[in-house]
Amino acid sequence: MKIAENLYYVGVNDRHKTLFENMLPLPYGVSYNSYLLVDDKVVLIDTVEAPFAEQQLEEIQRILNGRVVDYLIVNHMEPDHSSGIHALRMLYPQVQIVGNARTMSMLQGYYGISDGLYEVKENSELALGKHTLRFYMTPMVHWPEVMMTYDVEHHILFSADAFGCFGTLDGGILDTQVNLEMFWDEMYRYYANIIGKYGNPVQAALKKISDLSLDMICSTHGPVWTEHRAEALSLYDRLSRYEGEAGVVIVYGSMYGYTEKMAEAVARGAGEICKNVLLYDVSKTDSSILVGDIFRYKGLILGSPTYCNDLFPPMKSLLDKLEIRGLKNRVFGAFGSYTWAGAAVKGFVAFSERMKWETPPTVEVKQAMIPTDYEALVELGRTIAKQI
Ligand code: FEO
C-alpha cells in the first residue's frame, strides 16, 4: 500500500503467534512494519520476522517490477525485524545493509553477515534522489543499536519500536484509517512491557527528535501515525517520565477469598474519591495487562496473603516484573493477611524500599477481617486515591 510519495507499506500481520517474546499474550495479533522507498535508489527500511519474509518479498517484487533493492536500513536488530535479512539477501545479493557500528556487530553475531555493509553515524545522510535519509542514534529504545531514520524532505520518521503497539493492521495502515481504541490500550501494554525500563533513553530520543518537523511517524509495530502523531509523542513523553494518570490500580492475591474481600474494601475507599479504580486478581489476569495499567496510573495498592513466610508467589512474580523495569513515582499502599505469622506486609515494605518509593501505608489482618479491619482498609483506599 502506498502511504506517501514514493513510499510503500510492505509490512505483515502476525495472527499466528500467541505470545510475543514468548511471554506477552497477543489477543489482537501484531504487525511487523516495513517500508519501501522507491526513488532513484530503492530502500527497504527494516525487514519482517523470517516466517513472513517470502510474503514480504513477493509484495516488494510486485511493487518494484524488476528493479532491485539497493539499501536495507536496519533501524533495529531484534529478530522480529531482522530475521528476514537472509531471505532478502538471497533475492538481492548486492543489497547494502545500512546500520551503525553496533548493528554491524549484531549482524555478524546473529547472522554471520560481514560483507555488503554500509556504516552510518549520528547525522549521517544517504541521498537517494528526491529523498535524503538522515540517521539519529537512539540507543536503548529498545536495544543498544537502535537508530531512527528521518526523511529530510518529506518529514517522515522511521522510528523503530518507538510509538509502536500490538494489534494487527486489519485493512487500514494509517491512524486515520483504523479504529484506534484498541491500539491506544495496546500501546500502554507494549510500552510498559517492552520499553518500560528505558525511560531515560526514551526521553533522550524524544529530545533529539523534538526539533524535527514530523508529518508522519512510521513505527515497526501498529498504525502509521499522521493526524494523531502528537498524541503518540505525548503518550511516550508521559510514560517515559513515569508520570501516571489519575487512577488507582489494586492488585491482590487470594487463595480462599479472605484477601479478596480486603481488596474490595480498599476499592470501596478509593472509589469514593476516584472513578478510575481497577481491581485485579493477580492469579487470573495476565501480568502484561497488570504491568501496562500500573505504568499507566499513578496510584498502586497491592495485597497478598502470607505464603511460606513470604508473599504469595504470583504477587512476588509481579513485584519482580515491576522491579526489573525500574518503575518510578507511584503512590503506593499495601495490605496483607496471615494465619499464624505475617510476612506479606513486610514483603511489600521491602519492595517499596528497593524501588526507592516512600514507605507505604499498610493494613495487616490476621485470618478473617473484623469490622475495624474493614474500616482501616477503606481508609487505605481513600488515602491513596486522595494523593493521585
Ligand atoms: Fe519489535 Fe524491539 O522489536
CSV table of C-alpha atoms and ligand atoms in Angstrom, one decimal:
chain,number,residue,atom,x,y,z
A,1,MET,CA,0.0,0.0,0.0
A,2,LYS,CA,1.3,3.5,-1.0
A,3,ILE,CA,1.3,5.7,2.1
A,4,ALA,CA,3.2,8.8,0.8
A,5,GLU,CA,5.1,9.9,-2.2
A,6,ASN,CA,7.4,7.1,-3.3
A,7,LEU,CA,6.7,5.3,0.0
A,8,TYR,CA,5.0,1.9,0.3
A,9,TYR,CA,4.0,-0.1,3.4
A,10,VAL,CA,5.4,-3.6,3.0
A,11,GLY,CA,4.9,-5.0,6.5
A,12,VAL,CA,2.9,-8.1,7.5
A,13,ASN,CA,0.4,-9.1,10.1
A,14,ASP,CA,1.1,-12.0,12.5
A,15,ARG,CA,-2.1,-13.6,13.8
A,16,HIS,CA,-0.3,-16.9,14.5
A,17,LYS,CA,2.0,-16.1,17.4
A,18,THR,CA,0.2,-16.4,20.7
A,19,LEU,CA,3.0,-14.9,22.9
A,20,PHE,CA,5.2,-12.0,21.9
A,21,GLU,CA,8.8,-12.7,23.1
A,22,ASN,CA,7.3,-16.0,24.2
A,23,MET,CA,5.8,-14.1,27.2
A,24,LEU,CA,3.2,-11.5,26.3
A,25,PRO,CA,-0.2,-12.6,25.0
A,26,LEU,CA,-1.3,-11.2,21.6
A,27,PRO,CA,-5.1,-11.2,21.7
A,28,TYR,CA,-5.2,-8.9,18.7
A,29,GLY,CA,-2.0,-10.2,17.0
A,30,VAL,CA,0.9,-7.9,16.0
A,31,SER,CA,2.2,-6.3,12.8
A,32,TYR,CA,5.8,-6.2,11.8
A,33,ASN,CA,6.0,-3.0,9.8
A,34,SER,CA,8.4,-2.4,7.0
A,35,TYR,CA,8.6,0.4,4.4
A,36,LEU,CA,9.9,0.6,0.8
A,37,LEU,CA,11.1,3.9,-0.5
A,38,VAL,CA,11.3,3.9,-4.3
A,39,ASP,CA,13.4,6.7,-5.5
A,40,ASP,CA,16.5,6.8,-7.8
A,41,LYS,CA,17.7,4.3,-5.3
A,42,VAL,CA,15.4,1.7,-3.7
A,43,VAL,CA,15.5,1.5,0.1
A,44,LEU,CA,13.8,-1.0,2.4
A,45,ILE,CA,13.5,0.1,6.0
A,46,ASP,CA,13.7,-3.0,8.2
A,47,THR,CA,12.6,-6.5,7.2
A,48,VAL,CA,10.0,-8.7,8.9
A,49,GLU,CA,10.2,-11.9,11.0
A,50,ALA,CA,11.6,-14.8,9.0
A,51,PRO,CA,8.4,-16.9,8.6
A,52,PHE,CA,6.9,-13.9,6.8
A,53,ALA,CA,9.8,-13.0,4.6
A,54,GLU,CA,8.5,-14.8,1.5
A,55,GLN,CA,5.2,-12.9,1.8
A,56,GLN,CA,7.0,-9.6,2.1
A,57,LEU,CA,9.4,-10.3,-0.8
A,58,GLU,CA,6.5,-11.2,-3.1
A,59,GLU,CA,5.0,-7.8,-2.3
A,60,ILE,CA,8.3,-5.9,-2.8
A,61,GLN,CA,8.9,-7.7,-6.2
A,62,ARG,CA,5.4,-6.7,-7.3
A,63,ILE,CA,6.0,-3.0,-6.5
A,64,LEU,CA,9.5,-2.9,-7.9
A,65,ASN,CA,8.5,-4.7,-11.2
A,66,GLY,CA,12.1,-5.8,-12.0
A,67,ARG,CA,14.1,-3.1,-10.1
A,68,VAL,CA,16.2,-4.3,-7.1
A,69,VAL,CA,16.5,-3.1,-3.5
A,70,ASP,CA,19.7,-1.1,-3.2
A,71,TYR,CA,19.8,-0.5,0.5
A,72,LEU,CA,18.3,-2.2,3.6
A,73,ILE,CA,18.2,0.1,6.6
A,74,VAL,CA,18.3,-1.8,9.9
A,75,ASN,CA,16.9,0.5,12.5
A,76,HIS,CA,16.6,-2.3,15.0
A,77,MET,CA,18.2,-5.8,15.2
A,78,GLU,CA,15.6,-7.6,17.3
A,79,PRO,CA,14.7,-10.7,15.2
A,80,ASP,CA,11.1,-9.7,14.7
A,81,HIS,CA,12.5,-7.1,12.4
A,82,SER,CA,15.8,-8.5,11.2
A,83,SER,CA,15.4,-12.3,10.8
A,84,GLY,CA,14.1,-11.7,7.2
A,85,ILE,CA,17.5,-10.4,6.2
A,86,HIS,CA,18.8,-13.7,4.9
A,87,ALA,CA,15.8,-14.1,2.5
A,88,LEU,CA,16.3,-10.5,1.3
A,89,ARG,CA,20.0,-11.1,0.6
A,90,MET,CA,19.2,-14.3,-1.3
A,91,LEU,CA,16.9,-12.3,-3.6
A,92,TYR,CA,19.0,-9.2,-3.8
A,93,PRO,CA,22.6,-10.2,-3.2
A,94,GLN,CA,24.0,-6.8,-4.0
A,95,VAL,CA,21.9,-5.0,-1.3
A,96,GLN,CA,23.9,-2.8,1.0
A,97,ILE,CA,23.0,-3.1,4.7
A,98,VAL,CA,22.9,0.2,6.4
A,99,GLY,CA,23.4,0.4,10.2
A,100,ASN,CA,25.7,1.7,12.9
A,101,ALA,CA,28.7,0.1,14.5
A,102,ARG,CA,26.6,-1.8,17.0
A,103,THR,CA,24.3,-3.0,14.2
A,104,MET,CA,27.3,-4.4,12.3
A,105,SER,CA,28.5,-6.3,15.3
A,106,MET,CA,25.0,-7.8,15.8
A,107,LEU,CA,24.7,-8.7,12.1
A,108,GLN,CA,27.9,-10.7,12.5
A,109,GLY,CA,26.8,-12.2,15.8
A,110,TYR,CA,23.3,-13.2,14.8
A,111,TYR,CA,23.6,-14.0,11.1
A,112,GLY,CA,27.3,-14.2,10.3
A,113,ILE,CA,27.0,-11.3,7.9
A,114,SER,CA,30.2,-9.4,7.4
A,115,ASP,CA,30.0,-8.1,3.8
A,116,GLY,CA,27.8,-5.7,2.0
A,117,LEU,CA,27.7,-3.3,5.0
A,118,TYR,CA,27.3,0.4,4.9
A,119,GLU,CA,28.1,2.0,8.3
A,120,VAL,CA,26.4,5.3,9.4
A,121,LYS,CA,26.9,7.5,12.4
A,122,GLU,CA,24.8,10.2,14.1
A,123,ASN,CA,23.6,12.7,11.5
A,124,SER,CA,25.0,10.7,8.5
A,125,GLU,CA,22.9,11.2,5.4
A,126,LEU,CA,22.1,9.0,2.5
A,127,ALA,CA,20.9,10.7,-0.7
A,128,LEU,CA,18.5,8.7,-2.8
A,129,GLY,CA,17.3,11.2,-5.4
A,130,LYS,CA,14.2,13.1,-4.2
A,131,HIS,CA,14.6,11.8,-0.7
A,132,THR,CA,17.5,12.2,1.7
A,133,LEU,CA,17.7,10.0,4.8
A,134,ARG,CA,19.3,11.1,8.0
A,135,PHE,CA,20.2,8.9,10.9
A,136,TYR,CA,19.7,9.5,14.6
A,137,MET,CA,21.2,7.1,17.2
A,138,THR,CA,18.5,6.3,19.8
A,139,PRO,CA,20.2,3.6,21.9
A,140,MET,CA,18.0,1.5,24.3
A,141,VAL,CA,14.8,2.3,22.6
A,142,HIS,CA,14.7,-0.7,22.9
A,143,TRP,CA,18.2,-2.3,22.2
A,144,PRO,CA,21.6,-0.5,22.1
A,145,GLU,CA,21.9,-0.5,18.3
A,146,VAL,CA,18.5,1.2,17.7
A,147,MET,CA,18.5,4.2,15.5
A,148,MET,CA,15.8,6.3,13.8
A,149,THR,CA,15.8,7.3,10.1
A,150,TYR,CA,14.4,10.6,9.0
A,151,ASP,CA,13.3,11.6,5.5
A,152,VAL,CA,14.6,15.1,5.4
A,153,GLU,CA,12.5,16.5,2.6
A,154,HIS,CA,9.2,14.7,3.4
A,155,HIS,CA,9.3,14.9,7.2
A,156,ILE,CA,8.8,11.2,7.8
A,157,LEU,CA,10.4,9.5,10.8
A,158,PHE,CA,11.0,5.8,10.8
A,159,SER,CA,11.1,5.3,14.5
A,160,ALA,CA,11.9,1.6,15.1
A,161,ASP,CA,9.9,0.2,18.1
A,162,ALA,CA,9.1,3.7,19.4
A,163,PHE,CA,5.4,4.6,19.2
A,164,GLY,CA,4.6,1.0,18.4
A,165,CYS,CA,1.8,-1.1,19.7
A,166,PHE,CA,0.4,-4.6,19.5
A,167,GLY,CA,-2.5,-5.3,17.2
A,168,THR,CA,-2.7,-6.3,13.5
A,169,LEU,CA,-3.5,-3.7,10.8
A,170,ASP,CA,-6.8,-5.0,9.5
A,171,GLY,CA,-7.3,-3.1,6.3
A,172,GLY,CA,-6.0,0.3,7.2
A,173,ILE,CA,-2.4,1.3,7.8
A,174,LEU,CA,-2.6,5.0,8.7
A,175,ASP,CA,-4.0,6.1,12.1
A,176,THR,CA,-6.8,7.8,10.1
A,177,GLN,CA,-7.9,4.5,8.5
A,178,VAL,CA,-8.3,2.4,11.7
A,179,ASN,CA,-10.3,2.5,14.9
A,180,LEU,CA,-7.6,3.5,17.4
A,181,GLU,CA,-9.3,2.5,20.6
A,182,MET,CA,-7.6,-1.0,20.8
A,183,PHE,CA,-4.3,0.4,19.6
A,184,TRP,CA,-4.1,3.1,22.3
A,185,ASP,CA,-4.7,0.4,25.0
A,186,GLU,CA,-2.1,-1.9,23.4
A,187,MET,CA,0.4,1.0,23.2
A,188,TYR,CA,0.3,1.3,27.0
A,189,ARG,CA,0.8,-2.5,27.4
A,190,TYR,CA,3.5,-2.5,24.7
A,191,TYR,CA,5.4,0.4,26.2
A,192,ALA,CA,5.3,-0.8,29.8
A,193,ASN,CA,6.4,-4.4,29.0
A,194,ILE,CA,8.9,-3.8,26.2
A,195,ILE,CA,10.3,-0.3,26.6
A,196,GLY,CA,9.3,0.5,30.2
A,197,LYS,CA,12.7,0.0,31.7
A,198,TYR,CA,14.3,2.6,29.4
A,199,GLY,CA,12.6,5.9,30.4
A,200,ASN,CA,15.8,7.9,30.3
A,201,PRO,CA,16.8,6.7,26.8
A,202,VAL,CA,13.3,7.4,25.6
A,203,GLN,CA,13.5,10.9,27.0
A,204,ALA,CA,16.9,11.4,25.2
A,205,ALA,CA,15.4,10.2,21.9
A,206,LEU,CA,12.4,12.5,22.3
A,207,LYS,CA,14.7,15.4,22.9
A,208,LYS,CA,16.8,14.5,19.8
A,209,ILE,CA,13.7,14.4,17.5
A,210,SER,CA,12.0,17.4,19.1
A,211,ASP,CA,13.3,19.9,16.6
A,212,LEU,CA,12.3,17.9,13.6
A,213,SER,CA,9.2,18.6,11.5
A,214,LEU,CA,7.2,15.5,11.7
A,215,ASP,CA,4.3,14.8,9.3
A,216,MET,CA,4.4,11.0,9.6
A,217,ILE,CA,5.8,8.6,12.1
A,218,CYS,CA,6.4,5.1,10.9
A,219,SER,CA,6.9,2.6,13.7
A,220,THR,CA,7.8,-1.1,13.4
A,221,HIS,CA,4.5,-2.1,15.0
A,222,GLY,CA,1.0,-0.8,14.8
A,223,PRO,CA,-0.5,2.1,12.8
A,224,VAL,CA,1.5,4.8,11.0
A,225,TRP,CA,1.0,8.0,12.9
A,226,THR,CA,-0.2,11.0,10.9
A,227,GLU,CA,-3.1,13.0,12.4
A,228,HIS,CA,-2.6,11.5,15.8
A,229,ARG,CA,1.2,11.8,15.9
A,230,ALA,CA,1.2,14.4,18.6
A,231,GLU,CA,-0.8,12.1,20.9
A,232,ALA,CA,1.6,9.3,20.3
A,233,LEU,CA,4.5,11.6,21.1
A,234,SER,CA,2.8,12.9,24.2
A,235,LEU,CA,1.9,9.4,25.5
A,236,TYR,CA,5.6,8.4,25.1
A,237,ASP,CA,6.7,11.5,26.9
A,238,ARG,CA,4.4,10.9,29.9
A,239,LEU,CA,5.2,7.2,30.2
A,240,SER,CA,8.9,7.7,29.9
A,241,ARG,CA,8.8,10.3,32.7
A,242,TYR,CA,6.8,7.7,34.7
A,243,GLU,CA,4.1,10.2,35.1
A,244,GLY,CA,1.0,8.3,36.0
A,245,GLU,CA,-2.6,9.3,35.1
A,246,ALA,CA,-5.2,9.8,37.8
A,247,GLY,CA,-6.3,6.3,38.7
A,248,VAL,CA,-5.7,3.6,41.2
A,249,VAL,CA,-4.7,0.0,40.3
A,250,ILE,CA,-5.4,-2.5,43.0
A,251,VAL,CA,-3.9,-6.0,42.6
A,252,TYR,CA,-4.5,-8.7,45.1
A,253,GLY,CA,-3.6,-12.4,45.5
A,254,SER,CA,-6.1,-14.6,47.4
A,255,MET,CA,-6.3,-18.4,48.0
A,256,TYR,CA,-9.7,-18.7,49.7
A,257,GLY,CA,-11.2,-15.3,49.2
A,258,TYR,CA,-10.3,-13.6,52.5
A,259,THR,CA,-7.7,-11.2,51.0
A,260,GLU,CA,-10.1,-10.7,48.0
A,261,LYS,CA,-12.6,-9.3,50.5
A,262,MET,CA,-10.0,-7.0,51.8
A,263,ALA,CA,-9.3,-5.8,48.3
A,264,GLU,CA,-13.0,-5.0,47.8
A,265,ALA,CA,-12.9,-2.8,50.9
A,266,VAL,CA,-9.8,-1.0,49.6
A,267,ALA,CA,-11.5,-0.4,46.3
A,268,ARG,CA,-14.6,1.0,48.0
A,269,GLY,CA,-12.5,3.6,49.7
A,270,ALA,CA,-10.6,4.5,46.5
A,271,GLY,CA,-13.9,4.6,44.6
A,272,GLU,CA,-15.2,7.3,47.0
A,273,ILE,CA,-12.6,9.6,45.7
A,274,CYS,CA,-11.7,8.5,42.2
A,275,LYS,CA,-13.6,6.9,39.3
A,276,ASN,CA,-10.6,5.2,37.7
A,277,VAL,CA,-10.3,2.2,40.1
A,278,LEU,CA,-9.1,-1.0,38.5
A,279,LEU,CA,-9.2,-4.1,40.7
A,280,TYR,CA,-7.4,-7.3,39.6
A,281,ASP,CA,-6.8,-10.8,40.8
A,282,VAL,CA,-3.1,-11.5,40.3
A,283,SER,CA,-3.8,-15.2,39.7
A,284,LYS,CA,-6.3,-14.5,36.9
A,285,THR,CA,-5.0,-11.5,35.0
A,286,ASP,CA,-2.0,-11.8,32.7
A,287,SER,CA,0.9,-9.9,34.2
A,288,SER,CA,1.4,-7.9,31.0
A,289,ILE,CA,-2.0,-6.3,31.5
A,290,LEU,CA,-1.2,-5.5,35.1
A,291,VAL,CA,2.2,-4.0,34.3
A,292,GLY,CA,0.6,-1.9,31.5
A,293,ASP,CA,-2.0,-0.5,33.8
A,294,ILE,CA,0.4,0.0,36.7
A,295,PHE,CA,2.6,2.0,34.3
A,296,ARG,CA,-0.4,4.0,33.2
A,297,TYR,CA,-1.9,5.0,36.6
A,298,LYS,CA,-0.3,6.8,39.5
A,299,GLY,CA,-2.0,5.0,42.4
A,300,LEU,CA,-1.0,1.4,43.2
A,301,ILE,CA,-2.3,-0.7,46.0
A,302,LEU,CA,-1.1,-4.3,46.3
A,303,GLY,CA,-2.5,-7.0,48.6
A,304,SER,CA,-1.3,-10.5,49.4
A,305,PRO,CA,-1.7,-13.4,51.8
A,306,THR,CA,1.4,-14.8,53.6
A,307,TYR,CA,2.7,-17.9,51.9
A,308,CYS,CA,5.7,-19.9,53.1
A,309,ASN,CA,6.7,-17.0,55.3
A,310,ASP,CA,6.8,-14.7,52.2
A,311,LEU,CA,4.5,-13.0,49.7
A,312,PHE,CA,2.0,-15.1,47.6
A,313,PRO,CA,4.2,-16.4,44.7
A,314,PRO,CA,2.2,-14.8,41.8
A,315,MET,CA,2.4,-11.5,43.6
A,316,LYS,CA,6.1,-11.9,44.1
A,317,SER,CA,6.4,-12.5,40.4
A,318,LEU,CA,4.5,-9.3,39.7
A,319,LEU,CA,6.8,-7.3,42.0
A,320,ASP,CA,9.8,-8.8,40.2
A,321,LYS,CA,8.4,-7.6,36.8
A,322,LEU,CA,7.9,-4.0,38.2
A,323,GLU,CA,11.3,-4.0,39.8
A,324,ILE,CA,13.3,-5.1,36.7
A,325,ARG,CA,11.5,-2.3,34.8
A,326,GLY,CA,12.5,0.3,37.4
A,327,LEU,CA,9.0,1.8,37.7
A,328,LYS,CA,9.2,5.2,39.4
A,329,ASN,CA,6.9,7.7,41.1
A,330,ARG,CA,4.0,5.6,42.3
A,331,VAL,CA,1.7,6.5,45.2
A,332,PHE,CA,1.8,3.1,46.9
A,333,GLY,CA,-0.2,1.4,49.6
A,334,ALA,CA,-0.3,-2.3,50.6
A,335,PHE,CA,-2.3,-4.8,52.6
A,336,GLY,CA,-1.6,-8.3,53.7
A,337,SER,CA,-3.0,-11.2,55.6
A,338,TYR,CA,-1.7,-14.2,57.5
A,339,THR,CA,-2.9,-17.1,59.6
A,340,TRP,CA,-0.1,-17.6,62.1
A,341,ALA,CA,2.9,-15.4,61.2
A,342,GLY,CA,2.7,-12.3,58.9
A,343,ALA,CA,5.2,-11.8,56.1
A,344,ALA,CA,3.2,-10.2,53.2
A,345,VAL,CA,3.2,-6.6,54.5
A,346,LYS,CA,6.9,-6.9,55.4
A,347,GLY,CA,7.5,-8.1,51.8
A,348,PHE,CA,5.6,-5.0,50.4
A,349,VAL,CA,7.6,-2.6,52.6
A,350,ALA,CA,10.8,-4.2,51.5
A,351,PHE,CA,9.7,-3.9,47.9
A,352,SER,CA,9.0,-0.2,48.3
A,353,GLU,CA,12.4,0.3,49.8
A,354,ARG,CA,14.1,-1.4,46.8
A,355,MET,CA,12.0,0.7,44.4
A,356,LYS,CA,13.1,3.9,46.4
A,357,TRP,CA,9.4,4.8,46.9
A,358,GLU,CA,8.1,6.3,50.1
A,359,THR,CA,7.2,3.9,52.9
A,360,PRO,CA,3.6,2.8,52.1
A,361,PRO,CA,0.6,3.0,54.4
A,362,THR,CA,-0.3,-0.6,55.2
A,363,VAL,CA,-3.1,-2.7,56.8
A,364,GLU,CA,-2.4,-6.2,58.1
A,365,VAL,CA,-5.1,-8.7,59.0
A,366,LYS,CA,-4.9,-11.9,61.0
A,367,GLN,CA,-7.2,-14.6,59.5
A,368,ALA,CA,-10.6,-13.1,58.6
A,369,MET,CA,-11.1,-9.4,58.8
A,370,ILE,CA,-13.3,-7.8,61.5
A,371,PRO,CA,-15.2,-4.5,61.2
A,372,THR,CA,-12.2,-2.4,62.4
A,373,ASP,CA,-10.0,-4.0,59.7
A,374,TYR,CA,-12.7,-3.2,57.2
A,375,GLU,CA,-12.7,0.4,58.1
A,376,ALA,CA,-8.9,0.6,58.0
A,377,LEU,CA,-8.9,-1.0,54.5
A,378,VAL,CA,-11.5,1.5,53.2
A,379,GLU,CA,-9.4,4.3,54.7
A,380,LEU,CA,-6.3,2.9,52.9
A,381,GLY,CA,-8.1,3.1,49.6
A,382,ARG,CA,-9.2,6.7,50.3
A,383,THR,CA,-5.6,7.7,51.4
A,384,ILE,CA,-4.0,6.6,48.2
A,385,ALA,CA,-6.8,8.0,45.9
A,386,LYS,CA,-6.5,11.4,47.6
A,387,GLN,CA,-2.9,11.6,46.7
A,388,ILE,CA,-3.1,10.9,42.9
B,1,FEO,FE1,9.8,-5.1,17.7
B,1,FEO,FE2,12.4,-4.5,19.9
B,1,FEO,O1,11.5,-5.3,18.5
